[in-house]
XYZ file of C-alpha atoms in Angstrom:
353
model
C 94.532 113.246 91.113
C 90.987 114.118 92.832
C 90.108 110.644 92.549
C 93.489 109.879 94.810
C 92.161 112.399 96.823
C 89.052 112.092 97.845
C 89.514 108.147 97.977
C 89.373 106.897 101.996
C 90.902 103.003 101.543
C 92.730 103.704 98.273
C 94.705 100.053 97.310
C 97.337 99.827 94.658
C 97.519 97.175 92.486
C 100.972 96.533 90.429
C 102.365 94.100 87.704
C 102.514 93.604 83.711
C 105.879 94.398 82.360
C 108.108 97.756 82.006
C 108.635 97.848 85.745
C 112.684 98.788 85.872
C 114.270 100.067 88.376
C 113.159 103.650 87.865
C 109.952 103.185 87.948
C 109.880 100.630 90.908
C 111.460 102.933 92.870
C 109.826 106.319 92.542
C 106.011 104.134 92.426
C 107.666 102.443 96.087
C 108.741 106.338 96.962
C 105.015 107.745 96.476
C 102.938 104.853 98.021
C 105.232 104.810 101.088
C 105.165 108.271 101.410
C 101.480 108.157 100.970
C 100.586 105.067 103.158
C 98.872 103.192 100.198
C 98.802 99.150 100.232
C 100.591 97.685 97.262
C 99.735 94.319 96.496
C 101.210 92.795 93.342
C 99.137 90.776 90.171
C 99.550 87.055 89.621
C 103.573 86.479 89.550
C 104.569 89.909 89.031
C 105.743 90.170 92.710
C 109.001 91.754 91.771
C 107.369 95.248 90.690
C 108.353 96.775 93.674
C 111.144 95.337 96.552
C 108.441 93.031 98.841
C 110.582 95.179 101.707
C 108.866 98.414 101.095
C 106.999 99.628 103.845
C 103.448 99.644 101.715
C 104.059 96.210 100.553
C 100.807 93.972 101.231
C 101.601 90.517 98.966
C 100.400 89.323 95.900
C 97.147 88.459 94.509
C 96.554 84.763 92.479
C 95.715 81.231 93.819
C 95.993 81.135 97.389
C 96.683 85.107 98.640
C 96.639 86.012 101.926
C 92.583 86.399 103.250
C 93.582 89.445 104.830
C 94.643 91.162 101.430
C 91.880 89.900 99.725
C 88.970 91.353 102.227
C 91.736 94.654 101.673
C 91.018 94.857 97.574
C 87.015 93.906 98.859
C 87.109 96.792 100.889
C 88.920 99.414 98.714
C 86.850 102.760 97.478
C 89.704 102.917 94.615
C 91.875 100.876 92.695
C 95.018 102.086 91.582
C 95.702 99.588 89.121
C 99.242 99.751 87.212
C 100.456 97.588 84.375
C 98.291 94.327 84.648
C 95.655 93.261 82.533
C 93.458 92.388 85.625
C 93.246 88.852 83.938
C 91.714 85.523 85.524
C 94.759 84.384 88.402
C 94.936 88.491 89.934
C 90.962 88.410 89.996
C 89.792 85.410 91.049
C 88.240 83.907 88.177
C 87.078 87.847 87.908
C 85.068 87.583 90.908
C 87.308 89.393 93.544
C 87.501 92.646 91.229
C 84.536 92.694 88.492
C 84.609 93.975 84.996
C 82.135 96.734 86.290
C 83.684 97.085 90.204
C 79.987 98.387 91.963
C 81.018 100.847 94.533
C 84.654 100.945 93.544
C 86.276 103.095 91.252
C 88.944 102.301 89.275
C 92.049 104.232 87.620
C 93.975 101.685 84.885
C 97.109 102.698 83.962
C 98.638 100.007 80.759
C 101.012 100.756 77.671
C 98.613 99.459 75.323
C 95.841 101.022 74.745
C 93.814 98.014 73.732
C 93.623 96.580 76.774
C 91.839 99.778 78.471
C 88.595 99.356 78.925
C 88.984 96.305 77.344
C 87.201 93.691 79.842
C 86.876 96.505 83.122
C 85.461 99.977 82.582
C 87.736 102.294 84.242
C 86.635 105.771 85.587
C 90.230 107.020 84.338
C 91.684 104.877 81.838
C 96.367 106.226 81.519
C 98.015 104.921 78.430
C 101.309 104.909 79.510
C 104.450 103.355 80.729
C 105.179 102.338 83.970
C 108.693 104.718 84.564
C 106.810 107.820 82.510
C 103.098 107.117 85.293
C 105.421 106.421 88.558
C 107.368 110.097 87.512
C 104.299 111.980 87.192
C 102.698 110.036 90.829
C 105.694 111.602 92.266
C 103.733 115.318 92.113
C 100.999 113.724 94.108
C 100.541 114.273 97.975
C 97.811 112.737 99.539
C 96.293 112.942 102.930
C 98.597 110.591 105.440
C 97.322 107.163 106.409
C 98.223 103.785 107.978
C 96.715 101.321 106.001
C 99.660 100.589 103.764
C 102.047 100.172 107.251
C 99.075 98.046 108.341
C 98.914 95.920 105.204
C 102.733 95.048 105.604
C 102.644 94.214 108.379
C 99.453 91.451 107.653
C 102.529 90.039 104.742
C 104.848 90.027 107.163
C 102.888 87.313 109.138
C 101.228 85.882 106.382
C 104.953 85.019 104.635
C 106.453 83.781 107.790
C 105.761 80.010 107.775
C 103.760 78.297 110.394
C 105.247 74.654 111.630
C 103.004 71.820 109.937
C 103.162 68.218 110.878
C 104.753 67.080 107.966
C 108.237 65.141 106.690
C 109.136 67.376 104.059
C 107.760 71.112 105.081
C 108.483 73.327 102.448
C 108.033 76.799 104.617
C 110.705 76.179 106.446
C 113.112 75.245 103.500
C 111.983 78.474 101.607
C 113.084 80.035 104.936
C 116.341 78.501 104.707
C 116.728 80.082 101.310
C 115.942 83.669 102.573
C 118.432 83.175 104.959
C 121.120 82.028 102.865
C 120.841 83.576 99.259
C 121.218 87.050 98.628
C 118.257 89.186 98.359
C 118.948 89.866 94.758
C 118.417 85.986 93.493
C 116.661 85.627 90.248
C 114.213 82.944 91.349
C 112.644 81.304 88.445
C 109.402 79.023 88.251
C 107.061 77.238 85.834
C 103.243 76.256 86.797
C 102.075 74.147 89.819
C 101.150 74.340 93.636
C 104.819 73.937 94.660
C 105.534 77.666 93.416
C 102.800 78.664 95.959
C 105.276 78.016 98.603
C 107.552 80.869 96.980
C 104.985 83.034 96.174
C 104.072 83.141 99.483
C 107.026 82.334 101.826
C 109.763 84.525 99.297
C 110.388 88.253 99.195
C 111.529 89.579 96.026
C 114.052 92.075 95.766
C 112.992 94.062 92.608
C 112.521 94.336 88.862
C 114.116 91.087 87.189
C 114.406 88.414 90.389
C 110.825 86.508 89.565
C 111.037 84.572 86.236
C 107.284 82.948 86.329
C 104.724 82.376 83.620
C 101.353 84.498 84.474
C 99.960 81.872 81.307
C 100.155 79.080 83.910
C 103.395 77.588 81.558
C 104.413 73.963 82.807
C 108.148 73.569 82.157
C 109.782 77.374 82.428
C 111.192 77.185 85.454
C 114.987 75.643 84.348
C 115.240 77.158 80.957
C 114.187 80.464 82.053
C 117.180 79.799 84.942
C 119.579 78.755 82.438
C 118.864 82.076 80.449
C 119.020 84.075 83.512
C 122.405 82.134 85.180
C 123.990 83.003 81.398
C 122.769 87.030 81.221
C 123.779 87.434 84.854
C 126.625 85.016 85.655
C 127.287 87.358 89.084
C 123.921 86.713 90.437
C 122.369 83.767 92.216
C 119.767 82.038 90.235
C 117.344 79.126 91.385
C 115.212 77.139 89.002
C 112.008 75.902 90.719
C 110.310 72.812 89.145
C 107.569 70.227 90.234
C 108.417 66.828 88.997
C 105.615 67.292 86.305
C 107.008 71.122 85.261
C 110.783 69.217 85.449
C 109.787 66.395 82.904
C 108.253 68.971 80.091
C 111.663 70.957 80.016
C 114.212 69.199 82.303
C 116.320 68.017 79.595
C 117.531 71.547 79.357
C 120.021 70.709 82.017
C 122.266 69.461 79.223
C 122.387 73.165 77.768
C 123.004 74.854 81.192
C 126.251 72.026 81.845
C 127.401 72.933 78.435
C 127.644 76.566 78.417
C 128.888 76.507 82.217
C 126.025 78.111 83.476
C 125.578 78.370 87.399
C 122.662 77.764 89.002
C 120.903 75.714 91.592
C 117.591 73.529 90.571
C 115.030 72.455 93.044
C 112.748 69.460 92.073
C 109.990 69.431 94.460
C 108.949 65.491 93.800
C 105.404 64.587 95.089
C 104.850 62.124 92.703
C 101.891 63.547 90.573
C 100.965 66.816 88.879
C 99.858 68.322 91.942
C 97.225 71.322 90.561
C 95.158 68.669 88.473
C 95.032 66.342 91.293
C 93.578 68.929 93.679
C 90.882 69.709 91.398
C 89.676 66.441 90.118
C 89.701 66.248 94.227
C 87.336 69.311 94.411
C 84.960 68.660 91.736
C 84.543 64.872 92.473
C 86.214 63.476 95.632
C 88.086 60.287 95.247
C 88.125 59.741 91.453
C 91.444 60.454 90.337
C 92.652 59.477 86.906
C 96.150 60.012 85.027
C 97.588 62.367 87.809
C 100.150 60.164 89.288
C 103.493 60.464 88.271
C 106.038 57.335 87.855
C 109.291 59.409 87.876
C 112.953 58.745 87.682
C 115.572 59.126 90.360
C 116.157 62.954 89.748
C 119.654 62.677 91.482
C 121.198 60.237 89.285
C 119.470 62.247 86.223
C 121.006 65.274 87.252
C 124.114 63.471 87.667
C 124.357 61.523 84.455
C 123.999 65.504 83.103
C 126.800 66.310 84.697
C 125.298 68.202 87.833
C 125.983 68.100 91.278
C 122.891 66.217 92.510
C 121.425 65.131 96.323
C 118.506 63.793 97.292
C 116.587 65.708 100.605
C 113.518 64.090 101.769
C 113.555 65.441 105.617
C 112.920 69.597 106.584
C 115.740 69.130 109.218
C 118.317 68.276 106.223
C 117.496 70.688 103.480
C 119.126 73.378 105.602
C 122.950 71.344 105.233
C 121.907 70.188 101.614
C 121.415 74.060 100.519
C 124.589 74.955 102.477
C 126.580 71.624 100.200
C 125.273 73.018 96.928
C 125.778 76.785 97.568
C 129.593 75.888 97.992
C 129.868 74.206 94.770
C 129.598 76.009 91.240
C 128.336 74.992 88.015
C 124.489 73.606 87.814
C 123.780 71.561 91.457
C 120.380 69.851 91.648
C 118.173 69.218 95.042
C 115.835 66.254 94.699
C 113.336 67.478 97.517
C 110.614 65.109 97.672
C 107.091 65.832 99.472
C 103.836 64.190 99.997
C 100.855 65.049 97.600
C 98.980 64.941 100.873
C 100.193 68.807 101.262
C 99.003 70.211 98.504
C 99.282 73.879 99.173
C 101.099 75.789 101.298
C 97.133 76.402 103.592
C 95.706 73.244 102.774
C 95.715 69.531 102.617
C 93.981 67.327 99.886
C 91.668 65.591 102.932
C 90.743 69.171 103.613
C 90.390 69.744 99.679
C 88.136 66.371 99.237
C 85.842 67.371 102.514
C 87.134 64.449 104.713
């Protein structure tokens, strides 16, 4: 508690697993009530509801600059349940194992991992409900930054018009207009989560499904899991057309135990996140990226989905709208240019052009 005290530009950092709905909420209680930023580790955005009024985004590939000069600028880490592995830290470079000038508190249910790869000045072994509980006790003195860092997300996840055909801010817009804030929204491993990760709020414990490993392929059997647990909620399986080939054939299982759920295969016609770095690390030579792929539609179809093909921002609006009033398993074919490789950048801008 004195270290939470005495600390001026105290951030929190949440994620790793045990995060219910008792412990999200009395953690989102404390740090609201104490004005501390919350950011969230690599896919692990659903700690804590992203509309908590401390909420300042995730960390991983591509976070907002904003929260990362934040976490640069902290006096004290708060870190609950993650690891602090290689995606949160920046290849370990935005937090280091020894953290000069910062001191760090590392709260994790297994006691292996303390200390393990960061030295912590207080190391908690403990679970996530039992550590939120106890924070409860804890008054600190009142600040802004944690009103301040939400309201950095709030811009940062509010997509910016880009000259493109297929824009996928605006369709992950679309969603958050349309789908209840309590969809499970499940990915595997590429750029085209980034859009999500950045563009989505997340409602709580149990509504991101996403592989922190960097898994290719989780996204639809991880939604057909989720669609049969919880047939009353909306559930979205998120797939490149790279992650869609490794596990796509798992449509057959979701059409044959009547699960309901709505697919997304975001078709750019390569396995985007290898492309972008063979463009980094040597411009122009690319080798085995690009993708020859079938007509996802009429695959979906010949499963036995509901299937259409949007290749236009302006019609993925109407298309969500078409397969939100149908049930079963309905598939988008939503097909983008490699050119847009992130949701900030551009492969020209990648390659130095």
């Amino acid at each position: 508690a004195d270290l939470l005290t005495t600390a001026e530009r105290p951030v929190a950092i949440v994620g790793g697993a045990g995060w219910d709905v008792a412990a999200s909420g009395a953690f989102s209680t404390w740090a609201d009530r104490n004005g501390i930023p919350v950011a969230a580790a690599f896919r692990r955005q659903d700690a804590i509801p992203n509309d908590c009024p401390v909420w300042a985004g995730n960390l991983g590939y591509g976070p907002n600059p904003k929260l990362v000069e934040r976490v640069k600028a902290a006096d004290l880490l708060l870190v609950v349940g993650p690891r602090l592995g290689e995606a949160t830290t920046d290849g370990y470079a935005l937090i280091t194992p020894d953290h000069p000038g910062q001191r760090l508190i590392h709260v994790h249910p297994d006691p292996d991992e303390l200390h393990r790869a960061y030295r912590a000045d207080v190391a908690v072994c403990a679970g996530m409900a039992e550590f939120a509980e106890a924070l409860l006790a804890v008054d600190l003195p009142p600040r802004t930054a944690g009103s301040e860092a939400h309201a950095e997300w709030l811009a940062w996840s509010t997509p910016a018009p880009r000259d493109l055909v297929m824009d996928l801010g605006p369709c992950v817009a679309a969603m958050r207009e349309r789908l209840p804030a309590d969809a499970i929204i499940c990915n595997g491993a590429g750029n085209y989560s980034g859009w999500w990760h950045r563009y989505w709020a997340y409602a709580g414990p149990g509504t991101q499904l996403a592989p922190t490993a960097g898994a290719m392929g989780y996204g639809v059997p991880a939604a057909v899991a989720a669609s049969l647990r919880h047939p009353e909620r909306i559930v979205v399986a998120l797939a490149g057309d790279g992650c869609f080939l490794m596990n796509g054939q798992e449509l057959a299982t979701a059409v044959a135990h009547g699960a309901d759920m709505l697919v997304l295969v975001v078709d750019n016609g390569g396995y985007g996140t290898i492309r972008m770095h063979q463009e980094r690390e040597y411009p122009g030579r690319v080798s085995g990226t690009g993708l020859r792929n079938p007509d996802f539609t009429a695959l979906g179809r010949a499963y036995g989905c509901w299937a259409e093909t949007v290749e236009r921002t302006e019609d993925f609006a109407g298309a969500l709208d078409r397969a939100m009033g149908r049930s079963g398993v309905r598939l988008l074919h939503v097909v983008t240019d490699i050119e847009a490789i992130t949701a900030g950048t551009t492969l020209a801008r990648v390659r130095g052009d």
